[in-house]
Amino acid sequence: MSKPAILALEDGSVFHGTAIGADGVTSGEVVFNTAMTGYQEILTDPSYTRQIVTLTYPHIGNTGINSEDVESDSIAAAGLVIRDLPLLASSFRSEQTLSDYLKSQNVLGIADIDTRRLTRILRDKGAQNGAILAGTDAEGEGAVERALAAAKAFPGLKGMDLAKEVSCKEAYEWSEGEWTLGEGYADTTQGERPYHVVAFDYGVKFNILRMLAARGCRLTVVPAQTPASEVLAMNPDGVFLANGPGDPEPCDYAIKAIQEVLDTDTPVFGICLGHQLLALASGAKTVKMGHGHHGANHPVQDLDTGTVMITSQNHGFAADEATLPANVRATHRSLFDGTLQGIERTDRPAFSFQGHPEASPGPRDVAPLFDRFIAMMQARR
C-alpha cells in the first residue's frame, strides 16, 4: 500500500505525492538537477548535504542500486523528489531498489508530483527552503501546515559551515583506483606511486580520489580542520582541496590553511568548494547563486583554448570574477550564465575548477585537469 507524502516550499507552494523512502520529516534547501542518469552518485555526493534534490528527468530508479556506484559511505542528500518511480528496476548490476535503498538509510523521498512545476518555481524564484513529510506525518488536517512550518524553519545554507561536519574524523590512506567492467576498482598499491598528495576532505567524492590514485598518487586524506603545519610535515608533492557542501565563507580554518600551503609553493588543485576556498584564500569573494548549477550537461569554455567542455556541476555558491585580485586569472567560464568556473594563480603553482572533472558527462572532457596537477608536481621536482 502506498503512503502519502507532502513537499512544501517556503514560498507557500505545496505538492502532494507518494512516499518512496523512510517515514518522517526532513528539511533543507530544495534544488533541481538536470542529469538523466547518475541518481545514485547524486544521492551519495556529500556536496548535497542539507539539500533536497529534485531530479528533472521523469523516470528515476529504473536501474536500481548497486554497491559500487557510490561517492561516499552513505546518502548525503536530505531528501529526494522525483516524478515517477518505475515498478521494475532492471540492470545486471542492480542489488536493491531505490525505494529500499532510501528506507535502509532513513532518507525521505517523494514521487508522483509535477516536477516541471517545481523546477519552474526554483528556476524563477531561486533555490527554496523546503520540507518533506512522509507516512503518518503527512496525514491529517494539519499536515500541510506542519510541512510549511518545517520549510520556513530551515535557516538556509548561507553562512552554514558544513565542510567540517561531513569531513572524515581521522586521516586515512586511499589506494582504490578507477573502475573496469567485470573487474571492479583497481588496487593501485601494486603499481608505481611517485607522488604523495594530501587531500583536505571537505566532503570529498570517492571518484576524485580514484582518478588521482590511477595517476600514480599515494593519497593521504585529512580532516577539513587539519592545520597546514601538519599537512606540510607530511612533505607532500601536492595538496588537493576537495569538493563539499555549504557556504565557503565561514570556513576560516580552511582559508587560513590554504594560504599557508600557498606560501610554500606546493602545487595546489581545488574542485568545487575547494575552488571557492582557493579564491577566498587568494583575496577574492564568493556569492550565493540563485538556483545554482546542478546537472551533467553544463557547457564550460576553456578561456585559453576556446574549447567547450560538457561538465557535471553541483554548487550553489560561486567565486565572484569581479573580485579576483591581480595575481589570479580566470581560466574557465560557464556558457549557461557566464559565471566563473576556473582560476589560476599567476604567482603560485595553484589552480582550481568549479565543476566536477571526476564525473563523466563528456565523458572525458575535463579529466585532463588531473593530468595538469600531475604535471605541476612533476615540474616542481
PDB file of N, CA and C in Angstrom, residues 17-90:
ATOM      1  N   GLY A  17       2.156  13.955  -2.936  1.00  0.00           N
ATOM      2  CA  GLY A  17       2.652  12.827  -3.706  1.00  0.00           C
ATOM      3  C   GLY A  17       2.660  11.555  -2.887  1.00  0.00           C
ATOM      4  N   THR A  18       3.528  10.632  -3.302  1.00  0.00           N
ATOM      5  CA  THR A  18       3.632   9.319  -2.683  1.00  0.00           C
ATOM      6  C   THR A  18       4.996   9.167  -2.018  1.00  0.00           C
ATOM      7  N   ALA A  19       5.030   8.659  -0.806  1.00  0.00           N
ATOM      8  CA  ALA A  19       6.288   8.424  -0.105  1.00  0.00           C
ATOM      9  C   ALA A  19       7.013   7.238  -0.735  1.00  0.00           C
ATOM     10  N   ILE A  20       8.308   7.401  -1.011  1.00  0.00           N
ATOM     11  CA  ILE A  20       9.084   6.306  -1.605  1.00  0.00           C
ATOM     12  C   ILE A  20      10.291   5.942  -0.747  1.00  0.00           C
ATOM     13  N   GLY A  21      10.445   6.589   0.393  1.00  0.00           N
ATOM     14  CA  GLY A  21      11.568   6.281   1.265  1.00  0.00           C
ATOM     15  C   GLY A  21      11.091   6.075   2.684  1.00  0.00           C
ATOM     16  N   ALA A  22      11.846   6.610   3.622  1.00  0.00           N
ATOM     17  CA  ALA A  22      11.502   6.477   5.039  1.00  0.00           C
ATOM     18  C   ALA A  22      10.328   7.392   5.401  1.00  0.00           C
ATOM     19  N   ASP A  23       9.694   7.097   6.512  1.00  0.00           N
ATOM     20  CA  ASP A  23       8.654   7.960   7.057  1.00  0.00           C
ATOM     21  C   ASP A  23       9.285   9.031   7.933  1.00  0.00           C
ATOM     22  N   GLY A  24       8.578  10.159   8.089  1.00  0.00           N
ATOM     23  CA  GLY A  24       9.062  11.196   8.982  1.00  0.00           C
ATOM     24  C   GLY A  24       9.063  12.563   8.349  1.00  0.00           C
ATOM     25  N   VAL A  25       9.973  13.410   8.824  1.00  0.00           N
ATOM     26  CA  VAL A  25      10.073  14.795   8.369  1.00  0.00           C
ATOM     27  C   VAL A  25      11.531  15.110   8.067  1.00  0.00           C
ATOM     28  N   THR A  26      11.767  15.820   6.975  1.00  0.00           N
ATOM     29  CA  THR A  26      13.108  16.309   6.656  1.00  0.00           C
ATOM     30  C   THR A  26      12.990  17.698   6.055  1.00  0.00           C
ATOM     31  N   SER A  27      14.019  18.512   6.255  1.00  0.00           N
ATOM     32  CA  SER A  27      14.025  19.857   5.676  1.00  0.00           C
ATOM     33  C   SER A  27      15.390  20.156   5.091  1.00  0.00           C
ATOM     34  N   GLY A  28      15.442  21.146   4.211  1.00  0.00           N
ATOM     35  CA  GLY A  28      16.694  21.521   3.572  1.00  0.00           C
ATOM     36  C   GLY A  28      16.439  22.502   2.446  1.00  0.00           C
ATOM     37  N   GLU A  29      17.483  22.822   1.716  1.00  0.00           N
ATOM     38  CA  GLU A  29      17.346  23.683   0.554  1.00  0.00           C
ATOM     39  C   GLU A  29      16.967  22.822  -0.648  1.00  0.00           C
ATOM     40  N   VAL A  30      15.862  23.158  -1.304  1.00  0.00           N
ATOM     41  CA  VAL A  30      15.376  22.375  -2.444  1.00  0.00           C
ATOM     42  C   VAL A  30      16.022  22.894  -3.724  1.00  0.00           C
ATOM     43  N   VAL A  31      16.714  21.987  -4.439  1.00  0.00           N
ATOM     44  CA  VAL A  31      17.378  22.338  -5.698  1.00  0.00           C
ATOM     45  C   VAL A  31      16.950  21.345  -6.775  1.00  0.00           C
ATOM     46  N   PHE A  32      17.200  21.697  -8.032  1.00  0.00           N
ATOM     47  CA  PHE A  32      16.888  20.756  -9.113  1.00  0.00           C
ATOM     48  C   PHE A  32      18.161  20.366  -9.856  1.00  0.00           C
ATOM     49  N   ASN A  33      18.207  19.096 -10.263  1.00  0.00           N
ATOM     50  CA  ASN A  33      19.338  18.547 -11.003  1.00  0.00           C
ATOM     51  C   ASN A  33      18.828  18.019 -12.329  1.00  0.00           C
ATOM     52  N   THR A  34      19.482  18.427 -13.432  1.00  0.00           N
ATOM     53  CA  THR A  34      19.001  18.104 -14.779  1.00  0.00           C
ATOM     54  C   THR A  34      19.634  16.856 -15.381  1.00  0.00           C
ATOM     55  N   ALA A  35      20.431  16.108 -14.603  1.00  0.00           N
ATOM     56  CA  ALA A  35      21.063  14.897 -15.135  1.00  0.00           C
ATOM     57  C   ALA A  35      20.015  13.821 -15.432  1.00  0.00           C
ATOM     58  N   MET A  36      20.239  13.074 -16.518  1.00  0.00           N
ATOM     59  CA  MET A  36      19.333  11.982 -16.870  1.00  0.00           C
ATOM     60  C   MET A  36      19.738  10.668 -16.206  1.00  0.00           C
ATOM     61  N   THR A  37      20.991  10.551 -15.836  1.00  0.00           N
ATOM     62  CA  THR A  37      21.491   9.346 -15.184  1.00  0.00           C
ATOM     63  C   THR A  37      22.302   9.740 -13.954  1.00  0.00           C
ATOM     64  N   GLY A  38      22.706   8.739 -13.170  1.00  0.00           N
ATOM     65  CA  GLY A  38      23.589   9.006 -12.041  1.00  0.00           C
ATOM     66  C   GLY A  38      22.890   9.344 -10.744  1.00  0.00           C
ATOM     67  N   TYR A  39      21.628   8.900 -10.581  1.00  0.00           N
ATOM     68  CA  TYR A  39      20.908   9.270  -9.353  1.00  0.00           C
ATOM     69  C   TYR A  39      21.584   8.713  -8.106  1.00  0.00           C
ATOM     70  N   GLN A  40      22.258   7.591  -8.239  1.00  0.00           N
ATOM     71  CA  GLN A  40      22.926   7.021  -7.070  1.00  0.00           C
ATOM     72  C   GLN A  40      24.141   7.861  -6.668  1.00  0.00           C
ATOM     73  N   GLU A  41      24.922   8.301  -7.669  1.00  0.00           N
ATOM     74  CA  GLU A  41      26.067   9.165  -7.389  1.00  0.00           C
ATOM     75  C   GLU A  41      25.611  10.509  -6.834  1.00  0.00           C
ATOM     76  N   ILE A  42      24.490  11.016  -7.331  1.00  0.00           N
ATOM     77  CA  ILE A  42      23.951  12.292  -6.851  1.00  0.00           C
ATOM     78  C   ILE A  42      23.562  12.180  -5.377  1.00  0.00           C
ATOM     79  N   LEU A  43      22.842  11.138  -5.034  1.00  0.00           N
ATOM     80  CA  LEU A  43      22.387  10.964  -3.653  1.00  0.00           C
ATOM     81  C   LEU A  43      23.545  10.859  -2.667  1.00  0.00           C
ATOM     82  N   THR A  44      24.646  10.239  -3.088  1.00  0.00           N
ATOM     83  CA  THR A  44      25.775   9.999  -2.176  1.00  0.00           C
ATOM     84  C   THR A  44      26.865  11.057  -2.283  1.00  0.00           C
ATOM     85  N   ASP A  45      26.637  12.118  -3.047  1.00  0.00           N
ATOM     86  CA  ASP A  45      27.597  13.218  -3.145  1.00  0.00           C
ATOM     87  C   ASP A  45      27.482  14.075  -1.886  1.00  0.00           C
ATOM     88  N   PRO A  46      28.557  14.154  -1.067  1.00  0.00           N
ATOM     89  CA  PRO A  46      28.478  14.947   0.164  1.00  0.00           C
ATOM     90  C   PRO A  46      28.155  16.419  -0.072  1.00  0.00           C
ATOM     91  N   SER A  47      28.362  16.920  -1.289  1.00  0.00           N
ATOM     92  CA  SER A  47      28.045  18.317  -1.581  1.00  0.00           C
ATOM     93  C   SER A  47      26.547  18.604  -1.490  1.00  0.00           C
ATOM     94  N   TYR A  48      25.719  17.556  -1.469  1.00  0.00           N
ATOM     95  CA  TYR A  48      24.268  17.726  -1.363  1.00  0.00           C
ATOM     96  C   TYR A  48      23.770  17.685   0.084  1.00  0.00           C
ATOM     97  N   THR A  49      24.680  17.721   1.048  1.00  0.00           N
ATOM     98  CA  THR A  49      24.279  17.725   2.456  1.00  0.00           C
ATOM     99  C   THR A  49      23.350  18.911   2.753  1.00  0.00           C
ATOM    100  N   ARG A  50      22.276  18.644   3.466  1.00  0.00           N
ATOM    101  CA  ARG A  50      21.237  19.621   3.842  1.00  0.00           C
ATOM    102  C   ARG A  50      20.474  20.157   2.624  1.00  0.00           C
ATOM    103  N   GLN A  51      20.497  19.398   1.516  1.00  0.00           N
ATOM    104  CA  GLN A  51      19.723  19.773   0.337  1.00  0.00           C
ATOM    105  C   GLN A  51      18.756  18.660  -0.044  1.00  0.00           C
ATOM    106  N   ILE A  52      17.561  19.057  -0.467  1.00  0.00           N
ATOM    107  CA  ILE A  52      16.563  18.137  -1.008  1.00  0.00           C
ATOM    108  C   ILE A  52      16.667  18.228  -2.524  1.00  0.00           C
ATOM    109  N   VAL A  53      16.988  17.108  -3.173  1.00  0.00           N
ATOM    110  CA  VAL A  53      17.295  17.111  -4.606  1.00  0.00           C
ATOM    111  C   VAL A  53      16.074  16.722  -5.433  1.00  0.00           C
ATOM    112  N   THR A  54      15.714  17.589  -6.364  1.00  0.00           N
ATOM    113  CA  THR A  54      14.672  17.304  -7.340  1.00  0.00           C
ATOM    114  C   THR A  54      15.333  16.888  -8.641  1.00  0.00           C
ATOM    115  N   LEU A  55      14.991  15.722  -9.161  1.00  0.00           N
ATOM    116  CA  LEU A  55      15.547  15.265 -10.434  1.00  0.00           C
ATOM    117  C   LEU A  55      14.534  15.565 -11.539  1.00  0.00           C
ATOM    118  N   THR A  56      14.974  16.310 -12.555  1.00  0.00           N
ATOM    119  CA  THR A  56      14.045  16.745 -13.607  1.00  0.00           C
ATOM    120  C   THR A  56      13.732  15.634 -14.598  1.00  0.00           C
ATOM    121  N   TYR A  57      14.630  14.656 -14.745  1.00  0.00           N
ATOM    122  CA  TYR A  57      14.317  13.511 -15.610  1.00  0.00           C
ATOM    123  C   TYR A  57      13.183  12.723 -14.957  1.00  0.00           C
ATOM    124  N   PRO A  58      12.145  12.352 -15.713  1.00  0.00           N
ATOM    125  CA  PRO A  58      10.929  11.846 -15.069  1.00  0.00           C
ATOM    126  C   PRO A  58      11.014  10.443 -14.469  1.00  0.00           C
ATOM    127  N   HIS A  59      11.827   9.542 -15.037  1.00  0.00           N
ATOM    128  CA  HIS A  59      11.855   8.156 -14.570  1.00  0.00           C
ATOM    129  C   HIS A  59      13.162   7.906 -13.819  1.00  0.00           C
ATOM    130  N   ILE A  60      13.061   7.780 -12.515  1.00  0.00           N
ATOM    131  CA  ILE A  60      14.236   7.607 -11.666  1.00  0.00           C
ATOM    132  C   ILE A  60      14.107   6.302 -10.877  1.00  0.00           C
ATOM    133  N   GLY A  61      15.178   5.499 -10.902  1.00  0.00           N
ATOM    134  CA  GLY A  61      15.180   4.234 -10.176  1.00  0.00           C
ATOM    135  C   GLY A  61      15.102   3.021 -11.071  1.00  0.00           C
ATOM    136  N   ASN A  62      15.064   3.231 -12.401  1.00  0.00           N
ATOM    137  CA  ASN A  62      14.844   2.098 -13.296  1.00  0.00           C
ATOM    138  C   ASN A  62      16.046   1.171 -13.459  1.00  0.00           C
ATOM    139  N   THR A  63      17.229   1.563 -12.950  1.00  0.00           N
ATOM    140  CA  THR A  63      18.370   0.644 -12.974  1.00  0.00           C
ATOM    141  C   THR A  63      18.760   0.196 -11.572  1.00  0.00           C
ATOM    142  N   GLY A  64      17.935   0.518 -10.585  1.00  0.00           N
ATOM    143  CA  GLY A  64      18.178   0.050  -9.234  1.00  0.00           C
ATOM    144  C   GLY A  64      19.389   0.687  -8.585  1.00  0.00           C
ATOM    145  N   ILE A  65      19.909  -0.001  -7.582  1.00  0.00           N
ATOM    146  CA  ILE A  65      21.046   0.463  -6.786  1.00  0.00           C
ATOM    147  C   ILE A  65      22.070  -0.661  -6.705  1.00  0.00           C
ATOM    148  N   ASN A  66      23.358  -0.321  -6.790  1.00  0.00           N
ATOM    149  CA  ASN A  66      24.402  -1.316  -6.566  1.00  0.00           C
ATOM    150  C   ASN A  66      25.423  -0.756  -5.581  1.00  0.00           C
ATOM    151  N   SER A  67      26.284  -1.605  -5.079  1.00  0.00           N
ATOM    152  CA  SER A  67      27.219  -1.207  -4.027  1.00  0.00           C
ATOM    153  C   SER A  67      28.451  -0.493  -4.549  1.00  0.00           C
ATOM    154  N   GLU A  68      28.614  -0.409  -5.883  1.00  0.00           N
ATOM    155  CA  GLU A  68      29.826   0.189  -6.443  1.00  0.00           C
ATOM    156  C   GLU A  68      29.671   1.661  -6.819  1.00  0.00           C
ATOM    157  N   ASP A  69      28.496   2.058  -7.272  1.00  0.00           N
ATOM    158  CA  ASP A  69      28.315   3.406  -7.817  1.00  0.00           C
ATOM    159  C   ASP A  69      27.991   4.426  -6.731  1.00  0.00           C
ATOM    160  N   VAL A  70      28.858   4.519  -5.742  1.00  0.00           N
ATOM    161  CA  VAL A  70      28.635   5.467  -4.652  1.00  0.00           C
ATOM    162  C   VAL A  70      29.812   6.421  -4.557  1.00  0.00           C
ATOM    163  N   GLU A  71      29.536   7.644  -4.116  1.00  0.00           N
ATOM    164  CA  GLU A  71      30.575   8.667  -3.979  1.00  0.00           C
ATOM    165  C   GLU A  71      30.944   8.930  -2.523  1.00  0.00           C
ATOM    166  N   SER A  72      30.265   8.243  -1.589  1.00  0.00           N
ATOM    167  CA  SER A  72      30.593   8.333  -0.169  1.00  0.00           C
ATOM    168  C   SER A  72      29.998   7.108   0.503  1.00  0.00           C
ATOM    169  N   ASP A  73      30.162   7.007   1.808  1.00  0.00           N
ATOM    170  CA  ASP A  73      29.710   5.816   2.522  1.00  0.00           C
ATOM    171  C   ASP A  73      28.202   5.753   2.719  1.00  0.00           C
ATOM    172  N   SER A  74      27.508   6.855   2.516  1.00  0.00           N
ATOM    173  CA  SER A  74      26.070   6.870   2.761  1.00  0.00           C
ATOM    174  C   SER A  74      25.404   7.962   1.927  1.00  0.00           C
ATOM    175  N   ILE A  75      24.068   7.964   1.921  1.00  0.00           N
ATOM    176  CA  ILE A  75      23.330   9.020   1.235  1.00  0.00           C
ATOM    177  C   ILE A  75      23.574  10.337   1.969  1.00  0.00           C
ATOM    178  N   ALA A  76      23.923  11.377   1.225  1.00  0.00           N
ATOM    179  CA  ALA A  76      24.202  12.679   1.817  1.00  0.00           C
ATOM    180  C   ALA A  76      23.016  13.631   1.692  1.00  0.00           C
ATOM    181  N   ALA A  77      22.234  13.493   0.631  1.00  0.00           N
ATOM    182  CA  ALA A  77      21.105  14.389   0.397  1.00  0.00           C
ATOM    183  C   ALA A  77      20.074  14.255   1.521  1.00  0.00           C
ATOM    184  N   ALA A  78      19.419  15.375   1.825  1.00  0.00           N
ATOM    185  CA  ALA A  78      18.413  15.385   2.887  1.00  0.00           C
ATOM    186  C   ALA A  78      17.096  14.772   2.437  1.00  0.00           C
ATOM    187  N   GLY A  79      16.893  14.669   1.125  1.00  0.00           N
ATOM    188  CA  GLY A  79      15.664  14.102   0.602  1.00  0.00           C
ATOM    189  C   GLY A  79      15.713  14.035  -0.911  1.00  0.00           C
ATOM    190  N   LEU A  80      14.788  13.277  -1.495  1.00  0.00           N
ATOM    191  CA  LEU A  80      14.741  13.096  -2.950  1.00  0.00           C
ATOM    192  C   LEU A  80      13.329  13.368  -3.446  1.00  0.00           C
ATOM    193  N   VAL A  81      13.238  14.107  -4.560  1.00  0.00           N
ATOM    194  CA  VAL A  81      11.960  14.430  -5.189  1.00  0.00           C
ATOM    195  C   VAL A  81      12.004  13.977  -6.644  1.00  0.00           C
ATOM    196  N   ILE A  82      11.051  13.135  -7.061  1.00  0.00           N
ATOM    197  CA  ILE A  82      11.027  12.635  -8.434  1.00  0.00           C
ATOM    198  C   ILE A  82       9.588  12.619  -8.966  1.00  0.00           C
ATOM    199  N   ARG A  83       9.492  12.465 -10.282  1.00  0.00           N
ATOM    200  CA  ARG A  83       8.174  12.377 -10.909  1.00  0.00           C
ATOM    201  C   ARG A  83       7.623  10.959 -10.840  1.00  0.00           C
ATOM    202  N   ASP A  84       8.438   9.974 -11.248  1.00  0.00           N
ATOM    203  CA  ASP A  84       7.918   8.617 -11.366  1.00  0.00           C
ATOM    204  C   ASP A  84       8.959   7.607 -10.926  1.00  0.00           C
ATOM    205  N   LEU A  85       8.559   6.688 -10.057  1.00  0.00           N
ATOM    206  CA  LEU A  85       9.408   5.571  -9.660  1.00  0.00           C
ATOM    207  C   LEU A  85       8.922   4.330 -10.406  1.00  0.00           C
ATOM    208  N   PRO A  86       9.702   3.815 -11.371  1.00  0.00           N
ATOM    209  CA  PRO A  86       9.259   2.637 -12.137  1.00  0.00           C
ATOM    210  C   PRO A  86       9.007   1.440 -11.227  1.00  0.00           C
ATOM    211  N   LEU A  87       8.040   0.610 -11.612  1.00  0.00           N
ATOM    212  CA  LEU A  87       7.706  -0.567 -10.818  1.00  0.00           C
ATOM    213  C   LEU A  87       8.817  -1.606 -10.867  1.00  0.00           C
ATOM    214  N   LEU A  88       9.611  -1.596 -11.952  1.00  0.00           N
ATOM    215  CA  LEU A  88      10.652  -2.598 -12.130  1.00  0.00           C
ATOM    216  C   LEU A  88      12.013  -1.934 -12.240  1.00  0.00           C
ATOM    217  N   ALA A  89      12.971  -2.402 -11.460  1.00  0.00           N
ATOM    218  CA  ALA A  89      14.362  -1.972 -11.586  1.00  0.00           C
ATOM    219  C   ALA A  89      15.105  -3.049 -12.358  1.00  0.00           C
ATOM    220  N   SER A  90      15.693  -2.683 -13.493  1.00  0.00           N
ATOM    221  CA  SER A  90      16.282  -3.679 -14.378  1.00  0.00           C
ATOM    222  C   SER A  90      17.719  -3.320 -14.746  1.00  0.00           C
TER     223      SER A  90
END
